[in-house]
mmCIF file of C-alpha atoms in Angstrom:
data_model
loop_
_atom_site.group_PDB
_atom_site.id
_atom_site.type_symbol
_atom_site.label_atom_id
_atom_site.label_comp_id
_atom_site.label_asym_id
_atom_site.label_seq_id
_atom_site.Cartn_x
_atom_site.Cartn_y
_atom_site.Cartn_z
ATOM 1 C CA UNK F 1 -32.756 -56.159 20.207
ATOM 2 C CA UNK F 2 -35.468 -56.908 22.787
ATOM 3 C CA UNK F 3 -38.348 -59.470 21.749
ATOM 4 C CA UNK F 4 -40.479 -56.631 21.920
ATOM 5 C CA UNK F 5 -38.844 -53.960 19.776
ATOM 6 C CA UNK F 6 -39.003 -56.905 17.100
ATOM 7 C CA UNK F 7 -41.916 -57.927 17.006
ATOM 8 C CA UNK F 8 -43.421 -54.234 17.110
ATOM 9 C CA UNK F 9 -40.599 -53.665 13.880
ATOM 10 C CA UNK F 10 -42.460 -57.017 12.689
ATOM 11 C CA UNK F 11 -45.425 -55.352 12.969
ATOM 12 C CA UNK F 12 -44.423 -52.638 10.955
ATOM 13 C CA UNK F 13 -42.732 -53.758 8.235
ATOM 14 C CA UNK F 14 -45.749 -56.289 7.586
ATOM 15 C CA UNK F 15 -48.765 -54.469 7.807
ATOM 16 C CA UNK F 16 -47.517 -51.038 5.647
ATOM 17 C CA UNK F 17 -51.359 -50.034 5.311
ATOM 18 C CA UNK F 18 -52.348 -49.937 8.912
ATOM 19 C CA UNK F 19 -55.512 -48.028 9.020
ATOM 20 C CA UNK F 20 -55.218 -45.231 11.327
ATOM 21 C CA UNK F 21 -56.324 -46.382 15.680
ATOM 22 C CA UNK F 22 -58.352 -44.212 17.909
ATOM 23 C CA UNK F 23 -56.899 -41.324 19.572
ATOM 24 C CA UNK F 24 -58.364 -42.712 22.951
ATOM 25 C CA UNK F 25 -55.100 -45.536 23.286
ATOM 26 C CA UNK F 26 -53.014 -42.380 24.122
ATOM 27 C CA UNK F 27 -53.726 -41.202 27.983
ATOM 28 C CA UNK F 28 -56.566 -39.560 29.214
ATOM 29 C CA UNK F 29 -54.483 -36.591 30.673
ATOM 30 C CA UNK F 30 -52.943 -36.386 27.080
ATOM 31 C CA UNK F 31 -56.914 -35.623 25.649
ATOM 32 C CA UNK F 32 -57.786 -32.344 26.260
ATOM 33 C CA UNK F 33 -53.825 -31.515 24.113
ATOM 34 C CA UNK F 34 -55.005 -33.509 21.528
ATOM 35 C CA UNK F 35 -58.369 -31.583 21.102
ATOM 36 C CA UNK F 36 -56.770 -27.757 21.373
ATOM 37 C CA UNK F 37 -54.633 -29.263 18.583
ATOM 38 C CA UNK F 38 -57.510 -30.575 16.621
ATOM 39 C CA UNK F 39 -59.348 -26.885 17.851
ATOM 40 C CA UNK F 40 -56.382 -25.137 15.969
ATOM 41 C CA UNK F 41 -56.442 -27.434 12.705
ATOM 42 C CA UNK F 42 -53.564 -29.743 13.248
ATOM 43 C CA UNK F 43 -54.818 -33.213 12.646
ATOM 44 C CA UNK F 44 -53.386 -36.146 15.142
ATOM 45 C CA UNK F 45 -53.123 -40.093 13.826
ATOM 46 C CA UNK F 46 -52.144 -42.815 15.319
ATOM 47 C CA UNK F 47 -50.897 -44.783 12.072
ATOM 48 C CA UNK F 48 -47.597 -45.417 10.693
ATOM 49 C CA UNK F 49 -45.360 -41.941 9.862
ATOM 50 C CA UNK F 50 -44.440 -41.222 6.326
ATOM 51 C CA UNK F 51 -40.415 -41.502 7.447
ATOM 52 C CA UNK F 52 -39.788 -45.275 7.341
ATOM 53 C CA UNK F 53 -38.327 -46.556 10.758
ATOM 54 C CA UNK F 54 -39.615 -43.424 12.926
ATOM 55 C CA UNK F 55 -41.569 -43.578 16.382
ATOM 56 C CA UNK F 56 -43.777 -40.378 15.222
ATOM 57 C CA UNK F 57 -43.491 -37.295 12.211
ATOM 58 C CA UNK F 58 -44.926 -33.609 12.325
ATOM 59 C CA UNK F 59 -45.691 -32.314 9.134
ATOM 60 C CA UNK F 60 -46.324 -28.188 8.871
ATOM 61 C CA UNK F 61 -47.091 -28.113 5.692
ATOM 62 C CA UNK F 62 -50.615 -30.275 6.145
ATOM 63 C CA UNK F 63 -50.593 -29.868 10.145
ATOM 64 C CA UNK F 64 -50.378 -33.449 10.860
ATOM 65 C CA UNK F 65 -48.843 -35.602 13.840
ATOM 66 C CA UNK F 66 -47.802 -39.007 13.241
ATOM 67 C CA UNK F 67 -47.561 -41.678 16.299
ATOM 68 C CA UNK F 68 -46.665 -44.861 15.152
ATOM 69 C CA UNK F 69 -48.464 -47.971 16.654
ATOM 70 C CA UNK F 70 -45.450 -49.499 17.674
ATOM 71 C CA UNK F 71 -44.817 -47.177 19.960
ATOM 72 C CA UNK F 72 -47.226 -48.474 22.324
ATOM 73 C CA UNK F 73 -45.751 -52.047 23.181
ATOM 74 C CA UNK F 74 -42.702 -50.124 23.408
ATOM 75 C CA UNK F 75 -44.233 -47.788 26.136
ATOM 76 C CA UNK F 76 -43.025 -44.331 24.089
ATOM 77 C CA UNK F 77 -46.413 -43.816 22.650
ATOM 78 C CA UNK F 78 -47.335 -40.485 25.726
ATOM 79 C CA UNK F 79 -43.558 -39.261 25.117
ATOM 80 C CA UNK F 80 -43.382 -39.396 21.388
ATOM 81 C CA UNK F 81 -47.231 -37.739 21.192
ATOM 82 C CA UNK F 82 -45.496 -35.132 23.154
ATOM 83 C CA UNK F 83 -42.535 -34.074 21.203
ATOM 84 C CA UNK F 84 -44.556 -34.044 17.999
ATOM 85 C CA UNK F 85 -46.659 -31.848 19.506
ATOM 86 C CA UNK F 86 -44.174 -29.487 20.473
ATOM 87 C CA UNK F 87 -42.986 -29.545 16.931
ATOM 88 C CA UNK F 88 -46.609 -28.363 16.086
ATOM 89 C CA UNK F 89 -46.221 -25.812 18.540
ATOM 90 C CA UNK F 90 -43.293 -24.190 17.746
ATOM 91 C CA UNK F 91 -44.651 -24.406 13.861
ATOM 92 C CA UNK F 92 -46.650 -21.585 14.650
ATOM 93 C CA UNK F 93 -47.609 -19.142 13.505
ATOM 94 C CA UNK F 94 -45.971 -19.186 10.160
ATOM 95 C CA UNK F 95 -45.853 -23.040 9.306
ATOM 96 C CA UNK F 96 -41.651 -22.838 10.139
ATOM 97 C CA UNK F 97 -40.811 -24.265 13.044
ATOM 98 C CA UNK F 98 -39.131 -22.028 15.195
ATOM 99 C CA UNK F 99 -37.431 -21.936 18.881
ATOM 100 C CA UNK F 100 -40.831 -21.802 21.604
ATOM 101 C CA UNK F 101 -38.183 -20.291 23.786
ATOM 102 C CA UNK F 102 -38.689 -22.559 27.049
ATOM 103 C CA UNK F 103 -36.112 -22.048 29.816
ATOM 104 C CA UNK F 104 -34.713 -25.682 29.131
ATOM 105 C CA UNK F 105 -33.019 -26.795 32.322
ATOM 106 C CA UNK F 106 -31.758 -30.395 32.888
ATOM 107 C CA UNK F 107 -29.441 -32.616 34.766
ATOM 108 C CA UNK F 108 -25.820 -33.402 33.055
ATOM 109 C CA UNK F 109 -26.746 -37.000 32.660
ATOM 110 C CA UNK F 110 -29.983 -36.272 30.644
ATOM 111 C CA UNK F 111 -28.513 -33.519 28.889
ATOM 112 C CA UNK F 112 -25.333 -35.516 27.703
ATOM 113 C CA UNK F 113 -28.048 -38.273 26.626
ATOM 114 C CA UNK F 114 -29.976 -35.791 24.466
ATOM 115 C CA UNK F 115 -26.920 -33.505 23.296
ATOM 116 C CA UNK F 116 -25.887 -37.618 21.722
ATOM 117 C CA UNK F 117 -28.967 -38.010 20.034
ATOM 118 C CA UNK F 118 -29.025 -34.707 18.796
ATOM 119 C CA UNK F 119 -25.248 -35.427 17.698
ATOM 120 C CA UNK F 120 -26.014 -38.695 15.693
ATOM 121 C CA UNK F 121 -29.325 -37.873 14.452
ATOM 122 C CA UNK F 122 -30.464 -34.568 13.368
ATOM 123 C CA UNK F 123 -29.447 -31.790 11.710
ATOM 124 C CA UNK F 124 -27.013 -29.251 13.441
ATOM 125 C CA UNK F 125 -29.911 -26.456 12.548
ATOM 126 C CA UNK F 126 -32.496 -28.584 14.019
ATOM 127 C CA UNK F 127 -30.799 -28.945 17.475
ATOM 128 C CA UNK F 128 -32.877 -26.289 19.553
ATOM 129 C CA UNK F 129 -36.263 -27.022 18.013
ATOM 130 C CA UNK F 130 -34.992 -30.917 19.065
ATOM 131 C CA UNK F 131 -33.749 -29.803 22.752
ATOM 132 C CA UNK F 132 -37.178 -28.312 23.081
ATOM 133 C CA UNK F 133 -39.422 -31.048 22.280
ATOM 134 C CA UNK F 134 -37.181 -33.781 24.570
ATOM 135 C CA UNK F 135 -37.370 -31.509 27.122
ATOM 136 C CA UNK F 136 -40.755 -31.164 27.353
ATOM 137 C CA UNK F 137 -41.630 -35.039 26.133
ATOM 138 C CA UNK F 138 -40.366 -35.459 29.874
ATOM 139 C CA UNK F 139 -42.026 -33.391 31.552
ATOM 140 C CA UNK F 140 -44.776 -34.381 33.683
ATOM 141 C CA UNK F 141 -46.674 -31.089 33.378
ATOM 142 C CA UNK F 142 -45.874 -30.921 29.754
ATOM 143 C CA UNK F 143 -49.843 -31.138 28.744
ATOM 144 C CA UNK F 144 -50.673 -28.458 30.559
ATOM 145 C CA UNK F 145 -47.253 -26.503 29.505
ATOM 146 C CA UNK F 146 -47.867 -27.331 25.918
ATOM 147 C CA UNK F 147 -52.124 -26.253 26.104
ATOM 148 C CA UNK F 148 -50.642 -23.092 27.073
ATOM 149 C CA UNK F 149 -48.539 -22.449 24.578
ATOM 150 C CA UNK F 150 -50.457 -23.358 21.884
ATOM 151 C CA UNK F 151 -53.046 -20.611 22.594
ATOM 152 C CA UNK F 152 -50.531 -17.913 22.726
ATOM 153 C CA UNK F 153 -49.170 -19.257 19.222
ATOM 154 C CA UNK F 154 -51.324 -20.805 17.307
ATOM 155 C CA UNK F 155 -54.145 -18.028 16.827
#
């Protein structure tokens, strides 16, 4: 385990009541997603997620992203904003996360690295709702993408 990836783990085993940071440490480029999400009710944190060990939660049933702190020493805090937001995407309209239906094309390498994730870590139900949000964490248009998208679903 890196020096960093410990310490950050230090970090958050240690300070369990973490008071929520300002939404301005993610990227500017990332702030105009964060307010159409706010705009359509869904509330973003950057505090600790309610699963224990994870780099950032979505919640439908209160509309609410999670990014953990540590995720920004670890450099994952723009990619893990982004596939929570997807999840908040594709929660709409009902509250059940469903498909968005992006055309997800990728090269064998990254696709064999996600298709092992998705293997070892989630649900075989959960795998295209996963697919999406990996996907589009790596995208470089993916703010503009996911803006889009969440005013054709989330009315």
């Amino acid at each position: 385990m890196n020096l960093i990836l410990s310490l950050a783990l230090q970090v958050m085993i240690t300070s369990p009541g973490l008071s929520p940071q300002p939404l301005s440490r993610l990227p500017a480029d990332l702030q105009p997603l964060i307010k159409a999400l706010i705009s359509k009710g869904f509330k973003v944190l950057i505090a600790l997620p309610p699963i224990r060990g994870s780099y950032g939660s979505f919640q439908s049933k209160n509309k609410t992203l999670w990014i953990s702190p540590v995720t920004f020493p670890l450099g994952i805090a723009r990619q893990t904003f982004l596939h929570e937001a997807v999840h908040a995407i594709q929660s709409c309209p009902s509250g059940k996360l469903t498909p968005v239906g992006w055309n997800v094309s990728l090269t064998p390498v990254v696709e064999r690295e996600i298709r092992a994730i998705l293997l070892k870590s989630y649900h075989h139900a959960n795998r295209k709702l996963e697919q999406e949000a990996f996907f589009l964490q790596g995208q470089k248009n993916a703010p503009s993408i996911l803006i889009q998208s969440l005013k054709q679903r989330c009315i």
